[in-house]
Amino acid sequence: MEKNGNDRGGMDRREFFQYAGIAGAALALGTIMPGRTQAAEAQRKEDFGKAHVIEFNKDTGTPGFWDNSRAPVLTIKSGEVVHIETGMHLLGKMKPGVTIEGWKEYYEQAIAKDPDVYTYPDEKTGAKKIQKGAGHHTLVGPINIEEAEPGDVLQVEILAIDPGDYGFN
């Protein structure tokens, strides 16, 4: 038998209510003292420095791959905030009502537009095959960080995620 009197493992009823009470108190304090929370958030925003916005468009988005020769769409200093607007698959062409045939047509157009990125010749047959990683998902960037060098570890903190009006899988 466990030290908490529960031979099934986990926590007993008393522990559960202790933790529930602590969680409830924390939630209550958050609603009772919103001024402190807002002040802390304001200080946090002030500490970050300059903020940037990258809008999603054909110049900032790339279809499913990173080309190392591509120039950065933005250069920032460490600690600056970047709001990145992302796009749907196929550089925003996937919208409610698009059929699978429409998706296929857009994807084939993307491959035809940049075949060296999307395809490679099969070693045995010479037939074109789709590159792993090249695809219909959309990436935004690249973003350059001043003074960062190859091999540096970068810390990225996601401050918020605002979902779009629709999605698909």
Tab-separated table of N, CA and C in Angstrom:
chain	number	residue	atom	x	y	z
A	1	MET	N	0.845	-1.172	0.000
A	1	MET	CA	0.000	0.000	0.000
A	1	MET	C	0.895	1.241	0.000
A	2	GLU	N	0.510	2.260	-0.767
A	2	GLU	CA	1.259	3.504	-0.871
A	2	GLU	C	1.158	4.294	0.431
A	3	LYS	N	2.071	5.248	0.619
A	3	LYS	CA	2.053	6.058	1.835
A	3	LYS	C	0.796	6.906	1.955
A	4	ASN	N	0.129	7.176	0.835
A	4	ASN	CA	-1.078	7.990	0.901
A	4	ASN	C	-2.329	7.148	1.138
A	5	GLY	N	-2.134	5.859	1.416
A	5	GLY	CA	-3.272	4.987	1.704
A	5	GLY	C	-3.991	4.509	0.459
A	6	ASN	N	-3.430	4.763	-0.688
A	6	ASN	CA	-4.071	4.394	-1.944
A	6	ASN	C	-3.207	3.332	-2.606
A	7	ASP	N	-3.686	2.111	-2.678
A	7	ASP	CA	-2.874	1.043	-3.265
A	7	ASP	C	-2.932	1.053	-4.790
A	8	ARG	N	-3.692	1.947	-5.386
A	8	ARG	CA	-3.772	2.052	-6.848
A	8	ARG	C	-2.761	3.046	-7.392
A	9	GLY	N	-1.999	3.698	-6.580
A	9	GLY	CA	-1.094	4.742	-7.045
A	9	GLY	C	-1.859	6.047	-7.196
A	10	GLY	N	-1.179	7.122	-7.549
A	10	GLY	CA	-1.849	8.406	-7.716
A	10	GLY	C	-2.047	9.101	-6.387
A	11	MET	N	-3.004	10.013	-6.325
A	11	MET	CA	-3.234	10.756	-5.086
A	11	MET	C	-4.562	10.356	-4.470
A	12	ASP	N	-4.601	10.464	-3.148
A	12	ASP	CA	-5.855	10.135	-2.471
A	12	ASP	C	-6.773	11.355	-2.488
A	13	ARG	N	-7.948	11.174	-1.949
A	13	ARG	CA	-8.979	12.205	-1.954
A	13	ARG	C	-8.529	13.483	-1.240
A	14	ARG	N	-7.839	13.334	-0.123
A	14	ARG	CA	-7.378	14.493	0.647
A	14	ARG	C	-6.376	15.313	-0.174
A	15	GLU	N	-5.401	14.635	-0.802
A	15	GLU	CA	-4.430	15.344	-1.632
A	15	GLU	C	-5.122	16.055	-2.793
A	16	PHE	N	-6.077	15.379	-3.410
A	16	PHE	CA	-6.804	15.969	-4.531
A	16	PHE	C	-7.432	17.297	-4.120
A	17	PHE	N	-8.128	17.307	-2.976
A	17	PHE	CA	-8.798	18.530	-2.541
A	17	PHE	C	-7.800	19.614	-2.121
A	18	GLN	N	-6.623	19.206	-1.603
A	18	GLN	CA	-5.604	20.203	-1.276
A	18	GLN	C	-5.133	20.909	-2.548
A	19	TYR	N	-4.815	20.113	-3.571
A	19	TYR	CA	-4.353	20.701	-4.829
A	19	TYR	C	-5.456	21.504	-5.502
A	20	ALA	N	-6.677	21.026	-5.451
A	20	ALA	CA	-7.803	21.755	-6.039
A	20	ALA	C	-7.984	23.095	-5.338
A	21	GLY	N	-7.819	23.120	-4.014
A	21	GLY	CA	-7.929	24.376	-3.264
A	21	GLY	C	-6.852	25.367	-3.656
A	22	ILE	N	-5.635	24.872	-3.821
A	22	ILE	CA	-4.528	25.745	-4.232
A	22	ILE	C	-4.797	26.312	-5.623
A	23	ALA	N	-5.235	25.462	-6.550
A	23	ALA	CA	-5.529	25.916	-7.914
A	23	ALA	C	-6.663	26.932	-7.911
A	24	GLY	N	-7.695	26.682	-7.113
A	24	GLY	CA	-8.821	27.616	-7.025
A	24	GLY	C	-8.395	28.962	-6.477
A	25	ALA	N	-7.533	28.947	-5.465
A	25	ALA	CA	-7.045	30.205	-4.890
A	25	ALA	C	-6.232	30.986	-5.920
A	26	ALA	N	-5.421	30.287	-6.680
A	26	ALA	CA	-4.619	30.956	-7.710
A	26	ALA	C	-5.516	31.604	-8.758
A	27	LEU	N	-6.556	30.901	-9.179
A	27	LEU	CA	-7.496	31.475	-10.145
A	27	LEU	C	-8.216	32.678	-9.561
A	28	ALA	N	-8.632	32.578	-8.318
A	28	ALA	CA	-9.341	33.690	-7.680
A	28	ALA	C	-8.445	34.914	-7.576
A	29	LEU	N	-7.190	34.726	-7.213
A	29	LEU	CA	-6.275	35.859	-7.105
A	29	LEU	C	-6.064	36.518	-8.459
A	30	GLY	N	-6.056	35.719	-9.515
A	30	GLY	CA	-5.904	36.276	-10.855
A	30	GLY	C	-7.066	37.167	-11.242
A	31	THR	N	-8.271	36.848	-10.796
A	31	THR	CA	-9.429	37.680	-11.131
A	31	THR	C	-9.612	38.821	-10.151
A	32	ILE	N	-9.154	38.663	-8.916
A	32	ILE	CA	-9.279	39.724	-7.915
A	32	ILE	C	-8.251	40.820	-8.167
A	33	MET	N	-7.062	40.428	-8.649
A	33	MET	CA	-5.978	41.388	-8.806
A	33	MET	C	-5.583	41.576	-10.269
A	34	PRO	N	-6.529	41.907	-11.163
A	34	PRO	CA	-6.154	42.056	-12.565
A	34	PRO	C	-5.211	43.227	-12.798
A	35	GLY	N	-5.269	44.251	-11.954
A	35	GLY	CA	-4.378	45.400	-12.115
A	35	GLY	C	-2.921	45.003	-12.044
A	36	ARG	N	-2.596	44.140	-11.097
A	36	ARG	CA	-1.206	43.665	-10.979
A	36	ARG	C	-0.806	42.848	-12.194
A	37	THR	N	-1.706	42.006	-12.644
A	37	THR	CA	-1.416	41.178	-13.814
A	37	THR	C	-1.178	42.060	-15.030
A	38	GLN	N	-2.041	43.058	-15.232
A	38	GLN	CA	-1.886	43.954	-16.376
A	38	GLN	C	-0.606	44.773	-16.260
A	39	ALA	N	-0.265	45.203	-15.062
A	39	ALA	CA	0.967	45.970	-14.861
A	39	ALA	C	2.182	45.115	-15.187
A	40	ALA	N	2.154	43.861	-14.756
A	40	ALA	CA	3.268	42.952	-15.051
A	40	ALA	C	3.386	42.736	-16.556
A	41	GLU	N	2.250	42.582	-17.230
A	41	GLU	CA	2.264	42.387	-18.684
A	41	GLU	C	2.778	43.640	-19.394
A	42	ALA	N	2.382	44.817	-18.924
A	42	ALA	CA	2.862	46.068	-19.517
A	42	ALA	C	4.375	46.183	-19.353
A	43	GLN	N	4.891	45.824	-18.169
A	43	GLN	CA	6.331	45.867	-17.938
A	43	GLN	C	7.042	44.878	-18.851
A	44	ARG	N	6.450	43.717	-19.018
A	44	ARG	CA	7.037	42.693	-19.883
A	44	ARG	C	7.147	43.213	-21.312
A	45	LYS	N	6.087	43.861	-21.810
A	45	LYS	CA	6.111	44.406	-23.171
A	45	LYS	C	7.167	45.501	-23.288
A	46	GLU	N	7.301	46.323	-22.252
A	46	GLU	CA	8.291	47.393	-22.260
A	46	GLU	C	9.705	46.811	-22.311
A	47	ASP	N	9.920	45.713	-21.625
A	47	ASP	CA	11.235	45.082	-21.579
A	47	ASP	C	11.659	44.517	-22.932
A	48	PHE	N	10.700	44.174	-23.774
A	48	PHE	CA	11.036	43.544	-25.046
A	48	PHE	C	11.612	44.516	-26.063
A	49	GLY	N	11.287	45.768	-25.994
A	49	GLY	CA	11.796	46.719	-26.968
A	49	GLY	C	10.906	46.796	-28.193
A	50	LYS	N	11.528	47.018	-29.322
A	50	LYS	CA	10.815	47.268	-30.574
A	50	LYS	C	9.995	46.054	-31.018
A	51	ALA	N	8.844	46.338	-31.624
A	51	ALA	CA	7.987	45.273	-32.156
A	51	ALA	C	7.893	45.421	-33.674
A	52	HIS	N	7.830	44.292	-34.369
A	52	HIS	CA	7.758	44.260	-35.829
A	52	HIS	C	6.556	43.429	-36.252
A	53	VAL	N	6.087	43.668	-37.469
A	53	VAL	CA	4.999	42.878	-38.041
A	53	VAL	C	5.451	42.391	-39.412
A	54	ILE	N	5.293	41.087	-39.646
A	54	ILE	CA	5.533	40.530	-40.977
A	54	ILE	C	4.185	40.063	-41.505
A	55	GLU	N	3.696	40.749	-42.521
A	55	GLU	CA	2.439	40.345	-43.142
A	55	GLU	C	2.711	39.186	-44.089
A	56	PHE	N	1.740	38.310	-44.217
A	56	PHE	CA	1.870	37.188	-45.139
A	56	PHE	C	1.527	37.659	-46.549
A	57	ASN	N	2.456	37.449	-47.477
A	57	ASN	CA	2.210	37.721	-48.892
A	57	ASN	C	3.219	36.927	-49.712
A	58	LYS	N	3.198	37.101	-51.021
A	58	LYS	CA	4.080	36.305	-51.885
A	58	LYS	C	5.561	36.611	-51.656
A	59	ASP	N	5.872	37.786	-51.098
A	59	ASP	CA	7.268	38.140	-50.849
A	59	ASP	C	7.790	37.621	-49.512
A	60	THR	N	6.895	37.406	-48.547
A	60	THR	CA	7.329	36.942	-47.224
A	60	THR	C	7.078	35.454	-47.022
A	61	GLY	N	6.182	34.867	-47.810
A	61	GLY	CA	5.849	33.448	-47.674
A	61	GLY	C	6.624	32.603	-48.659
A	62	THR	N	6.863	31.374	-48.268
A	62	THR	CA	7.532	30.424	-49.150
A	62	THR	C	6.817	29.086	-49.036
A	63	PRO	N	6.649	28.385	-50.149
A	63	PRO	CA	5.859	27.152	-50.138
A	63	PRO	C	6.632	25.916	-49.705
A	64	GLY	N	6.715	25.686	-48.406
A	64	GLY	CA	7.151	24.404	-47.886
A	64	GLY	C	8.628	24.116	-47.811
A	65	PHE	N	9.498	25.086	-48.028
A	65	PHE	CA	10.929	24.812	-47.943
A	65	PHE	C	11.661	26.105	-47.622
A	66	TRP	N	12.876	25.969	-47.106
A	66	TRP	CA	13.738	27.131	-46.896
A	66	TRP	C	14.864	27.071	-47.900
A	67	ASP	N	15.000	28.106	-48.686
A	67	ASP	CA	16.095	28.242	-49.636
A	67	ASP	C	17.146	29.118	-48.955
A	68	ASN	N	18.335	28.560	-48.704
A	68	ASN	CA	19.370	29.305	-47.976
A	68	ASN	C	19.854	30.551	-48.705
A	69	SER	N	19.571	30.643	-50.005
A	69	SER	CA	19.994	31.834	-50.733
A	69	SER	C	18.979	32.970	-50.612
A	70	ARG	N	17.833	32.692	-50.036
A	70	ARG	CA	16.781	33.711	-49.906
A	70	ARG	C	17.188	34.770	-48.873
A	71	ALA	N	17.022	36.028	-49.239
A	71	ALA	CA	17.352	37.126	-48.322
A	71	ALA	C	16.328	37.181	-47.192
A	72	PRO	N	16.751	37.583	-45.992
A	72	PRO	CA	15.794	37.703	-44.886
A	72	PRO	C	14.696	38.721	-45.213
A	73	VAL	N	13.491	38.439	-44.750
A	73	VAL	CA	12.394	39.398	-44.921
A	73	VAL	C	12.408	40.423	-43.794
A	74	LEU	N	13.177	40.146	-42.739
A	74	LEU	CA	13.277	41.055	-41.600
A	74	LEU	C	14.569	40.762	-40.849
A	75	THR	N	15.215	41.807	-40.350
A	75	THR	CA	16.374	41.667	-39.468
A	75	THR	C	16.018	42.339	-38.143
A	76	ILE	N	16.238	41.605	-37.043
A	76	ILE	CA	15.886	42.115	-35.718
A	76	ILE	C	17.077	42.000	-34.780
A	77	LYS	N	16.962	42.684	-33.646
A	77	LYS	CA	17.933	42.542	-32.565
A	77	LYS	C	17.368	41.558	-31.555
A	78	SER	N	18.242	40.927	-30.810
A	78	SER	CA	17.813	39.999	-29.773
A	78	SER	C	16.853	40.697	-28.822
A	79	GLY	N	15.755	40.024	-28.487
A	79	GLY	CA	14.778	40.566	-27.548
A	79	GLY	C	13.632	41.314	-28.185
A	80	GLU	N	13.708	41.603	-29.480
A	80	GLU	CA	12.609	42.309	-30.134
A	80	GLU	C	11.458	41.345	-30.413
A	81	VAL	N	10.260	41.892	-30.478
A	81	VAL	CA	9.049	41.100	-30.688
A	81	VAL	C	8.671	41.142	-32.161
A	82	VAL	N	8.273	39.992	-32.698
A	82	VAL	CA	7.829	39.913	-34.087
A	82	VAL	C	6.449	39.279	-34.126
A	83	HIS	N	5.506	39.984	-34.724
A	83	HIS	CA	4.169	39.423	-34.976
A	83	HIS	C	4.212	38.886	-36.399
A	84	ILE	N	4.011	37.577	-36.539
A	84	ILE	CA	4.087	36.930	-37.853
A	84	ILE	C	2.695	36.499	-38.275
A	85	GLU	N	2.255	37.025	-39.407
A	85	GLU	CA	0.979	36.600	-39.979
A	85	GLU	C	1.273	35.394	-40.868
A	86	THR	N	0.652	34.280	-40.573
A	86	THR	CA	0.895	33.080	-41.371
A	86	THR	C	-0.212	32.902	-42.395
A	87	GLY	N	0.055	32.104	-43.392
A	87	GLY	CA	-0.926	31.865	-44.444
A	87	GLY	C	-1.304	30.404	-44.524
A	88	MET	N	-2.367	30.143	-45.214
A	88	MET	CA	-2.816	28.770	-45.424
A	88	MET	C	-1.950	28.083	-46.474
A	89	HIS	N	-2.199	26.822	-46.667
A	89	HIS	CA	-1.447	26.023	-47.638
A	89	HIS	C	-1.441	26.677	-49.013
A	90	LEU	N	-0.421	26.360	-49.771
A	90	LEU	CA	-0.254	26.836	-51.139
A	90	LEU	C	-0.327	28.355	-51.218
A	91	LEU	N	0.417	28.999	-50.334
A	91	LEU	CA	0.521	30.456	-50.296
A	91	LEU	C	-0.833	31.136	-50.231
A	92	GLY	N	-1.713	30.575	-49.428
A	92	GLY	CA	-3.010	31.191	-49.177
A	92	GLY	C	-4.113	30.824	-50.153
A	93	LYS	N	-3.822	29.935	-51.094
A	93	LYS	CA	-4.852	29.570	-52.077
A	93	LYS	C	-5.875	28.584	-51.521
A	94	MET	N	-5.543	27.913	-50.434
A	94	MET	CA	-6.496	26.975	-49.832
A	94	MET	C	-7.480	27.757	-48.981
A	95	LYS	N	-8.714	27.785	-49.427
A	95	LYS	CA	-9.773	28.531	-48.742
A	95	LYS	C	-11.009	27.651	-48.672
A	96	PRO	N	-11.955	27.989	-47.804
A	96	PRO	CA	-13.186	27.194	-47.753
A	96	PRO	C	-13.821	27.092	-49.142
A	97	GLY	N	-14.209	25.887	-49.488
A	97	GLY	CA	-14.850	25.652	-50.779
A	97	GLY	C	-13.924	25.112	-51.848
A	98	VAL	N	-12.600	25.182	-51.635
A	98	VAL	CA	-11.669	24.642	-52.627
A	98	VAL	C	-11.754	23.124	-52.584
A	99	THR	N	-11.882	22.516	-53.732
A	99	THR	CA	-11.997	21.057	-53.819
A	99	THR	C	-10.621	20.415	-53.816
A	100	ILE	N	-10.582	19.112	-53.658
A	100	ILE	CA	-9.305	18.390	-53.714
A	100	ILE	C	-8.687	18.528	-55.104
A	101	GLU	N	-9.535	18.633	-56.120
A	101	GLU	CA	-9.026	18.845	-57.480
A	101	GLU	C	-8.348	20.214	-57.578
A	102	GLY	N	-8.953	21.218	-56.929
A	102	GLY	CA	-8.351	22.553	-56.907
A	102	GLY	C	-7.018	22.545	-56.189
A	103	TRP	N	-6.951	21.814	-55.053
A	103	TRP	CA	-5.692	21.688	-54.318
A	103	TRP	C	-4.627	21.060	-55.207
A	104	LYS	N	-4.994	19.985	-55.897
A	104	LYS	CA	-4.043	19.285	-56.762
A	104	LYS	C	-3.549	20.207	-57.877
A	105	GLU	N	-4.462	20.970	-58.451
A	105	GLU	CA	-4.086	21.901	-59.521
A	105	GLU	C	-3.100	22.949	-59.008
A	106	TYR	N	-3.375	23.543	-57.839
A	106	TYR	CA	-2.466	24.536	-57.259
A	106	TYR	C	-1.101	23.921	-56.962
A	107	TYR	N	-1.109	22.706	-56.429
A	107	TYR	CA	0.143	22.037	-56.075
A	107	TYR	C	0.967	21.753	-57.325
A	108	GLU	N	0.318	21.283	-58.377
A	108	GLU	CA	1.034	21.016	-59.628
A	108	GLU	C	1.600	22.303	-60.220
A	109	GLN	N	0.875	23.411	-60.089
A	109	GLN	CA	1.383	24.703	-60.561
A	109	GLN	C	2.634	25.104	-59.776
A	110	ALA	N	2.619	24.883	-58.473
A	110	ALA	CA	3.781	25.224	-57.640
A	110	ALA	C	4.992	24.396	-58.051
A	111	ILE	N	4.785	23.118	-58.308
A	111	ILE	CA	5.883	22.245	-58.732
A	111	ILE	C	6.420	22.697	-60.082
A	112	ALA	N	5.524	23.000	-61.024
A	112	ALA	CA	5.942	23.427	-62.358
A	112	ALA	C	6.700	24.760	-62.304
A	113	LYS	N	6.318	25.631	-61.380
A	113	LYS	CA	6.951	26.949	-61.259
A	113	LYS	C	8.396	26.842	-60.781
A	114	ASP	N	8.692	25.879	-59.924
A	114	ASP	CA	10.020	25.758	-59.323
A	114	ASP	C	10.439	24.287	-59.244
A	115	PRO	N	10.609	23.617	-60.396
A	115	PRO	CA	10.854	22.169	-60.377
A	115	PRO	C	12.152	21.755	-59.682
A	116	ASP	N	13.176	22.614	-59.698
A	116	ASP	CA	14.437	22.244	-59.045
A	116	ASP	C	14.291	22.156	-57.532
A	117	VAL	N	13.358	22.890	-56.973
A	117	VAL	CA	13.125	22.860	-55.537
A	117	VAL	C	12.231	21.688	-55.162
A	118	TYR	N	11.214	21.445	-55.958
A	118	TYR	CA	10.199	20.456	-55.604
A	118	TYR	C	10.535	19.027	-56.036
A	119	THR	N	11.370	18.872	-57.036
A	119	THR	CA	11.600	17.521	-57.561
A	119	THR	C	13.086	17.205	-57.671
A	120	TYR	N	13.364	15.919	-57.791
A	120	TYR	CA	14.716	15.452	-58.067
A	120	TYR	C	14.605	14.202	-58.937
A	121	PRO	N	15.638	13.903	-59.738
A	121	PRO	CA	15.553	12.714	-60.592
A	121	PRO	C	15.833	11.435	-59.797
A	122	ASP	N	15.027	10.415	-60.018
A	122	ASP	CA	15.262	9.111	-59.409
A	122	ASP	C	16.571	8.558	-59.956
A	123	GLU	N	17.426	8.010	-59.087
A	123	GLU	CA	18.744	7.528	-59.512
A	123	GLU	C	18.657	6.414	-60.548
A	124	LYS	N	17.675	5.537	-60.416
A	124	LYS	CA	17.575	4.385	-61.314
A	124	LYS	C	16.831	4.699	-62.603
A	125	THR	N	15.731	5.441	-62.490
A	125	THR	CA	14.872	5.638	-63.664
A	125	THR	C	14.976	7.027	-64.272
A	126	GLY	N	15.470	7.996	-63.513
A	126	GLY	CA	15.519	9.367	-64.003
A	126	GLY	C	14.189	10.096	-63.873
A	127	ALA	N	13.148	9.374	-63.434
A	127	ALA	CA	11.827	9.993	-63.277
A	127	ALA	C	11.875	11.039	-62.173
A	128	LYS	N	11.085	12.082	-62.347
A	128	LYS	CA	11.046	13.128	-61.325
A	128	LYS	C	10.280	12.642	-60.109
A	129	LYS	N	10.867	12.878	-58.934
A	129	LYS	CA	10.221	12.542	-57.666
A	129	LYS	C	10.108	13.817	-56.842
A	130	ILE	N	9.136	13.839	-55.946
A	130	ILE	CA	8.927	15.007	-55.096
A	130	ILE	C	9.968	15.018	-53.977
A	131	GLN	N	10.602	16.173	-53.755
A	131	GLN	CA	11.575	16.326	-52.676
A	131	GLN	C	10.890	16.197	-51.322
A	132	LYS	N	11.544	15.549	-50.392
A	132	LYS	CA	11.030	15.511	-49.023
A	132	LYS	C	11.141	16.922	-48.439
A	133	GLY	N	10.063	17.391	-47.847
A	133	GLY	CA	10.066	18.729	-47.257
A	133	GLY	C	9.455	19.780	-48.155
A	134	ALA	N	9.650	19.656	-49.464
A	134	ALA	CA	9.020	20.611	-50.373
A	134	ALA	C	7.543	20.277	-50.415
A	135	GLY	N	6.718	21.234	-50.163
A	135	GLY	CA	5.312	20.889	-50.105
A	135	GLY	C	4.386	22.060	-50.196
A	136	HIS	N	3.177	21.800	-49.803
A	136	HIS	CA	2.119	22.788	-49.934
A	136	HIS	C	1.949	23.638	-48.690
A	137	HIS	N	2.609	23.280	-47.575
A	137	HIS	CA	2.492	24.107	-46.372
A	137	HIS	C	3.301	25.387	-46.571
A	138	THR	N	2.895	26.452	-45.911
A	138	THR	CA	3.495	27.760	-46.131
A	138	THR	C	4.333	28.172	-44.928
A	139	LEU	N	5.527	28.651	-45.203
A	139	LEU	CA	6.421	29.178	-44.173
A	139	LEU	C	6.573	30.679	-44.393
A	140	VAL	N	6.850	31.420	-43.347
A	140	VAL	CA	7.056	32.862	-43.451
A	140	VAL	C	8.467	33.170	-42.965
A	141	GLY	N	9.192	33.953	-43.754
A	141	GLY	CA	10.544	34.317	-43.375
A	141	GLY	C	11.480	34.192	-44.554
A	142	PRO	N	12.756	34.069	-44.301
A	142	PRO	CA	13.450	33.940	-43.017
A	142	PRO	C	13.616	35.272	-42.288
A	143	ILE	N	13.910	35.159	-40.998
A	143	ILE	CA	14.160	36.314	-40.139
A	143	ILE	C	15.607	36.221	-39.662
A	144	ASN	N	16.347	37.299	-39.825
A	144	ASN	CA	17.740	37.351	-39.394
A	144	ASN	C	17.819	38.017	-38.019
A	145	ILE	N	18.634	37.458	-37.134
A	145	ILE	CA	18.858	38.068	-35.824
A	145	ILE	C	20.279	38.620	-35.810
A	146	GLU	N	20.388	39.943	-35.624
A	146	GLU	CA	21.707	40.578	-35.593
A	146	GLU	C	22.581	39.903	-34.547
A	147	GLU	N	23.830	39.739	-34.865
A	147	GLU	CA	24.853	39.173	-33.996
A	147	GLU	C	24.708	37.672	-33.758
A	148	ALA	N	23.659	37.040	-34.262
A	148	ALA	CA	23.568	35.578	-34.149
A	148	ALA	C	24.498	34.967	-35.188
A	149	GLU	N	25.133	33.879	-34.802
A	149	GLU	CA	26.078	33.210	-35.690
A	149	GLU	C	25.685	31.753	-35.851
A	150	PRO	N	26.135	31.121	-36.948
A	150	PRO	CA	25.832	29.695	-37.122
A	150	PRO	C	26.273	28.901	-35.897
A	151	GLY	N	25.405	28.023	-35.438
A	151	GLY	CA	25.686	27.205	-34.265
A	151	GLY	C	25.124	27.778	-32.979
A	152	ASP	N	24.728	29.053	-32.986
A	152	ASP	CA	24.121	29.646	-31.789
A	152	ASP	C	22.777	28.986	-31.508
A	153	VAL	N	22.444	28.890	-30.246
A	153	VAL	CA	21.127	28.402	-29.836
A	153	VAL	C	20.240	29.623	-29.642
A	154	LEU	N	19.093	29.622	-30.296
A	154	LEU	CA	18.165	30.747	-30.197
A	154	LEU	C	16.989	30.368	-29.317
A	155	GLN	N	16.605	31.264	-28.447
A	155	GLN	CA	15.415	31.055	-27.619
A	155	GLN	C	14.284	31.858	-28.240
A	156	VAL	N	13.202	31.168	-28.574
A	156	VAL	CA	12.026	31.805	-29.157
A	156	VAL	C	10.867	31.585	-28.206
A	157	GLU	N	10.216	32.660	-27.815
A	157	GLU	CA	9.067	32.563	-26.920
A	157	GLU	C	7.822	32.970	-27.696
A	158	ILE	N	6.851	32.082	-27.758
A	158	ILE	CA	5.588	32.381	-28.429
A	158	ILE	C	4.688	33.067	-27.410
A	159	LEU	N	4.377	34.329	-27.658
A	159	LEU	CA	3.584	35.118	-26.712
A	159	LEU	C	2.087	34.910	-26.895
A	160	ALA	N	1.659	34.634	-28.112
A	160	ALA	CA	0.229	34.423	-28.370
A	160	ALA	C	0.059	33.736	-29.716
A	161	ILE	N	-1.016	32.992	-29.827
A	161	ILE	CA	-1.417	32.392	-31.101
A	161	ILE	C	-2.886	32.735	-31.300
A	162	ASP	N	-3.182	33.395	-32.403
A	162	ASP	CA	-4.562	33.743	-32.730
A	162	ASP	C	-4.999	32.885	-33.908
A	163	PRO	N	-5.903	31.932	-33.688
A	163	PRO	CA	-6.318	31.058	-34.791
A	163	PRO	C	-7.088	31.824	-35.858
A	164	GLY	N	-6.993	31.335	-37.079
A	164	GLY	CA	-7.724	31.935	-38.190
A	164	GLY	C	-9.189	31.534	-38.167
A	165	ASP	N	-9.898	31.957	-39.191
A	165	ASP	CA	-11.335	31.691	-39.282
A	165	ASP	C	-11.648	30.245	-39.640
A	166	TYR	N	-10.694	29.544	-40.224
A	166	TYR	CA	-10.942	28.174	-40.646
A	166	TYR	C	-9.623	27.413	-40.669
A	167	GLY	N	-9.710	26.127	-40.803
A	167	GLY	CA	-8.535	25.285	-40.909
A	167	GLY	C	-8.925	23.966	-41.538
A	168	PHE	N	-7.957	23.192	-41.929
A	168	PHE	CA	-8.242	21.876	-42.489
A	168	PHE	C	-7.040	20.988	-42.260
A	169	ASN	N	-7.254	19.703	-42.408
A	169	ASN	CA	-6.181	18.746	-42.209
A	169	ASN	C	-6.329	17.644	-43.220
